[in-house]
Short mmCIF file of C-alpha atoms (C1' of nucleotides) in Angstrom, two decimals:
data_model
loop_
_atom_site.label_atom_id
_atom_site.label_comp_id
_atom_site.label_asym_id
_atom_site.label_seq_id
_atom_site.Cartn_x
_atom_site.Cartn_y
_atom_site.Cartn_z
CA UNK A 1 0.00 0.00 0.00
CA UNK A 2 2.75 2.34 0.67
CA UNK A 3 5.29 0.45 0.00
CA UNK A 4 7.73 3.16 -1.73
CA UNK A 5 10.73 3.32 -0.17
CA UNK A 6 8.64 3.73 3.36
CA UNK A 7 8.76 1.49 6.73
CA UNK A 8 5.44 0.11 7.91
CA UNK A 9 5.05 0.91 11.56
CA UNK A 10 2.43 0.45 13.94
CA UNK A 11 1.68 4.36 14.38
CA UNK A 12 1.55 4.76 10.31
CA UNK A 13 -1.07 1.52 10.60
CA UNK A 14 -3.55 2.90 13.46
CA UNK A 15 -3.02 6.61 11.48
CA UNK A 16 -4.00 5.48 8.38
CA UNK A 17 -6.83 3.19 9.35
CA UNK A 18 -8.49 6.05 11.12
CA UNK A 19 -7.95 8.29 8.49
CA UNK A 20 -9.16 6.45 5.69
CA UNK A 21 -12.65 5.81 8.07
CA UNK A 22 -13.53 9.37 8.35
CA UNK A 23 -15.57 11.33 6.55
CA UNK A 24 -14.41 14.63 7.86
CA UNK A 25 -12.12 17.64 6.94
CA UNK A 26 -10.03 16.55 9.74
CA UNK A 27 -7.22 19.13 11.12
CA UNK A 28 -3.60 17.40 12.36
CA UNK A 29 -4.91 18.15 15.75
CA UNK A 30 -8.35 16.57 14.99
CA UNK A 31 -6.54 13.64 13.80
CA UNK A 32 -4.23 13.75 16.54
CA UNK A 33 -6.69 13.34 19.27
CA UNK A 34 -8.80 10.90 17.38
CA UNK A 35 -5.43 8.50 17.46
CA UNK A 36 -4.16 9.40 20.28
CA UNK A 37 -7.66 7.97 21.72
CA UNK A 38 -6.32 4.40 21.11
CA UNK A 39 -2.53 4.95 21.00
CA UNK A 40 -1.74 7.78 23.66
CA UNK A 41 2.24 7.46 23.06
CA UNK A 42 1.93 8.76 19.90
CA UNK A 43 3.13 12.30 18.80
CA UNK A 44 1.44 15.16 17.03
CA UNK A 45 4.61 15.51 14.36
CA UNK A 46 4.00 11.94 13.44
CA UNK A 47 0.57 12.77 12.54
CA UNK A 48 1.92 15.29 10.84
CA UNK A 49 4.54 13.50 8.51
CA UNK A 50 2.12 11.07 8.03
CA UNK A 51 0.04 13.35 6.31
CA UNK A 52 2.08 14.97 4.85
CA UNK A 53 3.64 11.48 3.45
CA UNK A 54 -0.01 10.38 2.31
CA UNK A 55 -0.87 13.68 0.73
CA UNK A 56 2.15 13.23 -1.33
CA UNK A 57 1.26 9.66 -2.34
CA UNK A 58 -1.79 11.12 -3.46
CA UNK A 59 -4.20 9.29 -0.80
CA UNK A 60 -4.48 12.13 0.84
CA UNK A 61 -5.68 15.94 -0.48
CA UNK A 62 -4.56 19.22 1.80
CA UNK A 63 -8.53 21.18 1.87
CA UNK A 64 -8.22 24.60 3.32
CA UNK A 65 -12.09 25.72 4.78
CA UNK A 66 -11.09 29.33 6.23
CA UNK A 67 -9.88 28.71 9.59
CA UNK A 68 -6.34 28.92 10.09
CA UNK A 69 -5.41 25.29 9.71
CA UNK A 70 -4.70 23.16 6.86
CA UNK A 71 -7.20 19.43 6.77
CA UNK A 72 -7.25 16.71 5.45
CA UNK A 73 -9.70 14.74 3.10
CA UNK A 74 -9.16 10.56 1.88
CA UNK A 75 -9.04 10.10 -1.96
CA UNK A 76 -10.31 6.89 -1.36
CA UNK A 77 -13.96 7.95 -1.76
CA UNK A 78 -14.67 10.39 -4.98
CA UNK A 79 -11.94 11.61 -6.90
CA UNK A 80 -12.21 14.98 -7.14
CA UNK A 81 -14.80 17.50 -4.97
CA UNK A 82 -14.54 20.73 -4.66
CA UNK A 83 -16.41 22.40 -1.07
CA UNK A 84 -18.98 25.44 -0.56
CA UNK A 85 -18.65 26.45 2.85
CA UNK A 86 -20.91 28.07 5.39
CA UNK A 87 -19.07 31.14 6.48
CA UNK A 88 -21.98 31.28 9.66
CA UNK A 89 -21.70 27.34 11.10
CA UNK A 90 -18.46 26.13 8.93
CA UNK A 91 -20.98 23.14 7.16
CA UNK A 92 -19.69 22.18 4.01
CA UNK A 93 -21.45 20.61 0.69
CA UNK A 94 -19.14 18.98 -1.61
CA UNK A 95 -19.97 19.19 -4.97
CA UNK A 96 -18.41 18.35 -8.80
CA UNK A 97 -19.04 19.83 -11.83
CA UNK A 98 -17.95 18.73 -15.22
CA UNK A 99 -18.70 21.39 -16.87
CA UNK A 100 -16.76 23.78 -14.56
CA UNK A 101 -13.49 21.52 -15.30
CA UNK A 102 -13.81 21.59 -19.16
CA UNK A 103 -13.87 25.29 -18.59
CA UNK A 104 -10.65 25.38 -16.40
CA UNK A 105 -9.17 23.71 -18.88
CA UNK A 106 -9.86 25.57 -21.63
CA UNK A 107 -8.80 28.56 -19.86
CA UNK A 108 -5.51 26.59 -18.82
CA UNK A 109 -4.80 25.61 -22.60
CA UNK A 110 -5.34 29.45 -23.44
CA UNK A 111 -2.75 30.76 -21.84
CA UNK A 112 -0.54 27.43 -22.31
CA UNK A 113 -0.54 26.04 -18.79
CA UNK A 114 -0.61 22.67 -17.82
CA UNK A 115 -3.07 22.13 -15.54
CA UNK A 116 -2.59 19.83 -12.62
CA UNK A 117 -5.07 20.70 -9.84
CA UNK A 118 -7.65 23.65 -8.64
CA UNK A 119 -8.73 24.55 -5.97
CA UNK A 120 -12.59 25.97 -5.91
CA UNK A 121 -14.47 26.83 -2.41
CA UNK A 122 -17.31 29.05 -2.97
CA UNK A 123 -18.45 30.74 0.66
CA UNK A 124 -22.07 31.43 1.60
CA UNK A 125 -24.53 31.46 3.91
CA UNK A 126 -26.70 28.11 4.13
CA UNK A 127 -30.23 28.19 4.46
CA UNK A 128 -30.07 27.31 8.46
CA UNK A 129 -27.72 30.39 9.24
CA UNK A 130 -30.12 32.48 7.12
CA UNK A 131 -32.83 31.72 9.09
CA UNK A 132 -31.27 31.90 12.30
CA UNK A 133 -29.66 35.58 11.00
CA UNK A 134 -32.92 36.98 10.41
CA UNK A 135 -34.74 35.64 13.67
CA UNK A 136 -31.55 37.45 15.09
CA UNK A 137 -32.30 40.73 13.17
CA UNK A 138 -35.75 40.86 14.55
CA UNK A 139 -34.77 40.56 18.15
CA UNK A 140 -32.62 43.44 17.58
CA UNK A 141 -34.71 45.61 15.81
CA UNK A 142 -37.84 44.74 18.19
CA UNK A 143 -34.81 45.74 21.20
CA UNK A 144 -33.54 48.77 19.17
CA UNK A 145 -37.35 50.04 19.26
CA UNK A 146 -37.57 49.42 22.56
CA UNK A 147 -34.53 51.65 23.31
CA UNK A 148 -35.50 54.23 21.24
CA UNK A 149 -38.81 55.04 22.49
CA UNK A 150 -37.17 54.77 26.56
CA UNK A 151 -34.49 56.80 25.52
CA UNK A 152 -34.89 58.87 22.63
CA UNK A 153 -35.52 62.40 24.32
CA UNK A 154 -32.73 61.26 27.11
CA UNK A 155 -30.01 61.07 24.06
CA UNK A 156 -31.18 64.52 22.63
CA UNK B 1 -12.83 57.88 0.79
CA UNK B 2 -12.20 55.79 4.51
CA UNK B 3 -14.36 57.78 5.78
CA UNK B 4 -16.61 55.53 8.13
CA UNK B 5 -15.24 56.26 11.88
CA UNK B 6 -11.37 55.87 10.72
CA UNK B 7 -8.86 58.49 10.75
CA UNK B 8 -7.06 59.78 8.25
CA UNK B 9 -2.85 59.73 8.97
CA UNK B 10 0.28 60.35 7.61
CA UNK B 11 0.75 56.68 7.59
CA UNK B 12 -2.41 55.44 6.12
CA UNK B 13 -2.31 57.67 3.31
CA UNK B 14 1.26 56.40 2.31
CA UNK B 15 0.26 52.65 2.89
CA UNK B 16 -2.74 53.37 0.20
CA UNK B 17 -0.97 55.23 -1.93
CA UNK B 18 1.50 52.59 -2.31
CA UNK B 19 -0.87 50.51 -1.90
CA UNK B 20 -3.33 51.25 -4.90
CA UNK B 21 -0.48 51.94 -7.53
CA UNK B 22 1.12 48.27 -7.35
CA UNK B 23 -0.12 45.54 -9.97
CA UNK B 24 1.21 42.70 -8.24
CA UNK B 25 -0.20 40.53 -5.32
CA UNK B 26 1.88 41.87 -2.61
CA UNK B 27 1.99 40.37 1.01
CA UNK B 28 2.12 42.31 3.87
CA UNK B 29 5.66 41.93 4.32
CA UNK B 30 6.07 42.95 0.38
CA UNK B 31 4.47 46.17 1.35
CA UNK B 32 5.75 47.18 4.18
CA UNK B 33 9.13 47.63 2.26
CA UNK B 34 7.88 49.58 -0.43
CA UNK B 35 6.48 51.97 2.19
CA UNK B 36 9.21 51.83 4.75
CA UNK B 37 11.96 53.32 1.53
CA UNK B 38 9.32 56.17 1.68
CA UNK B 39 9.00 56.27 5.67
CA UNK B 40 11.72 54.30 7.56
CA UNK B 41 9.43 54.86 10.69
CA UNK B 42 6.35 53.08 9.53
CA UNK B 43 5.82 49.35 11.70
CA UNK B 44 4.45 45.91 9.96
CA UNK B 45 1.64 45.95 12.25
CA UNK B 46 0.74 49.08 11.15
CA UNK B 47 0.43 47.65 7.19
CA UNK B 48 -1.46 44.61 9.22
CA UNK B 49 -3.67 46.62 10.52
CA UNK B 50 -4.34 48.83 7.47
CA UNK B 51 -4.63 46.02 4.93
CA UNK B 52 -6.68 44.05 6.88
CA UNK B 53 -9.01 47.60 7.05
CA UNK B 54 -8.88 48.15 3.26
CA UNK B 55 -10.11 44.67 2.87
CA UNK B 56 -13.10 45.14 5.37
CA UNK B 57 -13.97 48.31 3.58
CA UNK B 58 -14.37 46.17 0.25
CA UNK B 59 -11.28 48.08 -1.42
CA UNK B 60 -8.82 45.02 -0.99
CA UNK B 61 -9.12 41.34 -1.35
CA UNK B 62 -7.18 38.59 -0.05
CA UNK B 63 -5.66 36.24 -2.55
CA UNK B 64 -3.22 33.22 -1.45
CA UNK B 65 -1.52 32.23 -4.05
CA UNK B 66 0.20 28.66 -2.58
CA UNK B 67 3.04 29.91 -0.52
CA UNK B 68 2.41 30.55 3.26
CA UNK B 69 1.30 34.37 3.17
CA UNK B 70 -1.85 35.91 2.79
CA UNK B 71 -1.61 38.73 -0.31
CA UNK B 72 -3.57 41.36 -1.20
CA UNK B 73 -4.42 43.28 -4.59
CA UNK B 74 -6.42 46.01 -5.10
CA UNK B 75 -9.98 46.57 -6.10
CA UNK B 76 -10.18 49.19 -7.77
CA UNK B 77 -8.72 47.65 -11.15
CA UNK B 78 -11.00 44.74 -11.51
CA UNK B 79 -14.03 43.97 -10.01
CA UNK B 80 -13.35 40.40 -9.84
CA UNK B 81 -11.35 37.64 -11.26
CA UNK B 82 -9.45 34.58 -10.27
CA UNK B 83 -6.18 33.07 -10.44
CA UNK B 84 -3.84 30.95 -12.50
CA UNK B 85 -0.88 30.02 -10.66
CA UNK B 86 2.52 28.32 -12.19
CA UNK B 87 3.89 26.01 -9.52
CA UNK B 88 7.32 26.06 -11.32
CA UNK B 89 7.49 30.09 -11.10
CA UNK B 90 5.02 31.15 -9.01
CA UNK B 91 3.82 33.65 -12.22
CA UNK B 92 0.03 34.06 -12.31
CA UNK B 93 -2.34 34.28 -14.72
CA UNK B 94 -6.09 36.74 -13.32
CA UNK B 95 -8.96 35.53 -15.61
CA UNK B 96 -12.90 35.64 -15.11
CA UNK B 97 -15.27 33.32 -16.21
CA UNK B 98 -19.14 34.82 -16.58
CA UNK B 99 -20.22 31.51 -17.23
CA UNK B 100 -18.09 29.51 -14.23
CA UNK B 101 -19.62 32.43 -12.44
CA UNK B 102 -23.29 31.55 -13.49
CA UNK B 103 -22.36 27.65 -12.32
CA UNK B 104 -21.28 28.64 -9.39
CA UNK B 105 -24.77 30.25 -7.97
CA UNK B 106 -26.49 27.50 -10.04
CA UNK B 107 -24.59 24.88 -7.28
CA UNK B 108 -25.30 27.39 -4.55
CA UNK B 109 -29.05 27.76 -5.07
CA UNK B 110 -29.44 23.86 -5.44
CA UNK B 111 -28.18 23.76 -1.91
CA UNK B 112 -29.81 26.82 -0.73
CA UNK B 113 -26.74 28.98 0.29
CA UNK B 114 -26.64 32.42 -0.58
CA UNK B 115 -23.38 32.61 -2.30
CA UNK B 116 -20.95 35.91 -0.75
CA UNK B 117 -17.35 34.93 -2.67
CA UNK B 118 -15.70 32.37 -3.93
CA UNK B 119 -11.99 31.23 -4.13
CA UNK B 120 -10.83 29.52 -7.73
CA UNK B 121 -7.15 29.23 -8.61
CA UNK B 122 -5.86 26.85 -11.09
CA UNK B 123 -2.66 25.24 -10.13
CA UNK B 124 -0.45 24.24 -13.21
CA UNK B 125 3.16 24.49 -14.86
CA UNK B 126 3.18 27.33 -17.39
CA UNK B 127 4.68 27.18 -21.26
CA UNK B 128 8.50 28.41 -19.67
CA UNK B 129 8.84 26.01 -17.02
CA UNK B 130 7.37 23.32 -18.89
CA UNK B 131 10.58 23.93 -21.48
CA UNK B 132 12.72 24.38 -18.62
CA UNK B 133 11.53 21.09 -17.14
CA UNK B 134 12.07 19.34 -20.36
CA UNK B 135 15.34 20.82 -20.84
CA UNK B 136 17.03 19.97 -17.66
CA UNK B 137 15.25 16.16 -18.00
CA UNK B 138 17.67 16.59 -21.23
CA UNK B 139 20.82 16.87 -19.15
CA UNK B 140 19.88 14.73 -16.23
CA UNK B 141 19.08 11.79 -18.67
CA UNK B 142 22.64 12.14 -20.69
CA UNK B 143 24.23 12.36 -17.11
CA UNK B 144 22.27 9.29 -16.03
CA UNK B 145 23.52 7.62 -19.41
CA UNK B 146 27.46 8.01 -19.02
CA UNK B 147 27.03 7.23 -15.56
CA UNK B 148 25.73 4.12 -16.70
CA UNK B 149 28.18 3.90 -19.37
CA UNK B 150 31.13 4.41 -16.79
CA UNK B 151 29.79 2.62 -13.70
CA UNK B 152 27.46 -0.07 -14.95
CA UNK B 153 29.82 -2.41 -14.61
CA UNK B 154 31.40 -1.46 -10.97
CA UNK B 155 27.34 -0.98 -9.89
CA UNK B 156 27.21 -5.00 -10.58
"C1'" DC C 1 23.25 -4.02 11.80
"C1'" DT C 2 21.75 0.02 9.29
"C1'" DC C 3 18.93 3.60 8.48
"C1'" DA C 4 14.26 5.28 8.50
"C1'" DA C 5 10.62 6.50 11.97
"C1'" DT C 6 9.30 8.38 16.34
"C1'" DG C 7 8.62 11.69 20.16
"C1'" DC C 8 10.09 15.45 22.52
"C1'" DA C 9 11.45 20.09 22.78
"C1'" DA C 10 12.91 23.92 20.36
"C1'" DA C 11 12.75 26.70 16.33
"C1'" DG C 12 10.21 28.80 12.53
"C1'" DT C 13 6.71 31.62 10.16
"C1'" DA C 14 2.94 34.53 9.70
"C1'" DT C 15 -0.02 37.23 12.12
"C1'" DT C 16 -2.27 39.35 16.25
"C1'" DT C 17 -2.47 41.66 20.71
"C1'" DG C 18 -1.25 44.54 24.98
"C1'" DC C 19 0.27 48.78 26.08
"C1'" DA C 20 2.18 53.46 26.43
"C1'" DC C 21 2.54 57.37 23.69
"C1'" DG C 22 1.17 60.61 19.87
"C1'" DC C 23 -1.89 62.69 16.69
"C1'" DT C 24 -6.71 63.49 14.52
"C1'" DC C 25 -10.98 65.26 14.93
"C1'" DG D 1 -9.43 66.83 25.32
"C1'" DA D 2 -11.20 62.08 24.03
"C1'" DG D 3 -10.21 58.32 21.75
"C1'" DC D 4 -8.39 56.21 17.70
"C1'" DG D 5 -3.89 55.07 15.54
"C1'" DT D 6 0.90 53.81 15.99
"C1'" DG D 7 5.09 51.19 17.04
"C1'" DC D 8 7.29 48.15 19.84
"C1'" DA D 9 7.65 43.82 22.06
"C1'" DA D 10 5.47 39.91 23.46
"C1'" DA D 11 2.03 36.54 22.53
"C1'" DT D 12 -0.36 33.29 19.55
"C1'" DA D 13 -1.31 29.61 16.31
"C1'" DC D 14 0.15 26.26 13.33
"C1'" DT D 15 3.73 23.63 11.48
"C1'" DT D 16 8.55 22.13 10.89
"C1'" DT D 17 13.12 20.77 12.47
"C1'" DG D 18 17.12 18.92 15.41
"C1'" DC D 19 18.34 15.23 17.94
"C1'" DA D 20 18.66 11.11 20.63
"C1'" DT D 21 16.24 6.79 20.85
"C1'" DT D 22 13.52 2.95 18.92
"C1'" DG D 23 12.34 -0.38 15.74
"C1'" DA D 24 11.70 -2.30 10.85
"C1'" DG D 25 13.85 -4.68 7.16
#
DNA sequence: CTCAATGCAAAGTATTTGCACGCTC
DNA sequence: GAGCGTGCAAATACTTTGCATTGAG
């Protein structure tokens, strides 16, 4: 499996294994405390040179969401995603279009690059946060009105 | 023009000056040593600070362009547009897409999110370093070959 | 037996924050 | 004059590196 010059150890086994079971974006740290659950002698820079090794091998792909920290995805399950992201709760829908690759690479062939990956994140607000947003803004508003009337000649 | 509870200084006014005439995707770092040759006083966290503004007032965007740092551009030459980016050279290419665009907030609205931005940048190896690449595969190869001519024998 | 892999601590990098002082408004 | 803006140093957050030890092939 990754057998390219590389050692199989017991920490790159348990690593792996509960990498390649998640579903998640996971962080280093994520994946750090999800192994460290069922080996607790191993150390956060092995996590991170094993992902680093596995992005390299291509089982792995580096997804960046907007927080500080770089995650993690499997290439085990679909090929190739790309990620809208809720900028209110973080939720992500991963999504593929055809359609937008055969533009890319048009637009890669026109200016005579050779394309070898993209990165596409499109950041919104999901219907949830909307909702929530707007219950907000009527609280406020109903408060605001409140203020006003108790304090409007006060402030003048 | 910032006018929206920020002051004008000295300082600011040289940061966007600077600021607004550059083409390129400078970091923070980048422009705090075009403005320091005009003001030795002037501190990074000042162009933090002042960047980070600009960007919150909708007249600078962040763009990260593979290597560690966050960059900025303008906004008053283009409205919007992404990136190209040569992983041999670093060179980019800024193109838009109407129709990618029109995909986009066709995914969004299928998944109900109210689309605010997106990120797109094409990662690829551009017409120079593709030559370079094949030219230095040149060398390697004939270097490989007398090695093998010379050593082949001693290697066994 | 050799050399890659590991874990710890320390070093790096990029950016942010606390704070005293100075300058706009 | 009040409070934002500035510059410095220190703090933070994430990731990488140096090094001695361990373990795989």
């Amino acid at each position: 499996m990754q057998r390219a010059g590389l050692k199989r150890t017991a920490q790159r086994d348990l690593i792996v294994d509960v990498f390649l079971r998640t579903e998640d974006h996971l962080s280093s740290e994520d994946l750090y405390h999800l192994v460290k659950a069922q080996d607790p002698t191993i150390g956060q820079t092995t996590i991170y040179r094993t992902l680093k090794l596995l992005t390299e091998a291509g089982l792995a792909s580096e997804v960046r969401l907007g927080d500080g920290r770089t995650r993690y995805e499997p290439n085990n399950k679909f090929p190739h995603h790309d990620h809208m992201i809720c900028t209110g709760c973080g939720r992500t829908v991963e999504f593929f279009s055809a359609e937008i690759k055969r533009l890319l690479d048009g637009i890669a062939a026109e200016h005579e690059y050779e394309p070898k990956q993209h990165s596409l994140r499109i950041f919104g607000v999901c219907a949830d946060c909307r909702r929530e947003r707007n219950e907000r803004a009527e609280i406020e508003s109903s408060v605001e009105t409140h203020v006003h009337l108790d304090y409007a000649r006060a402030a003048k």
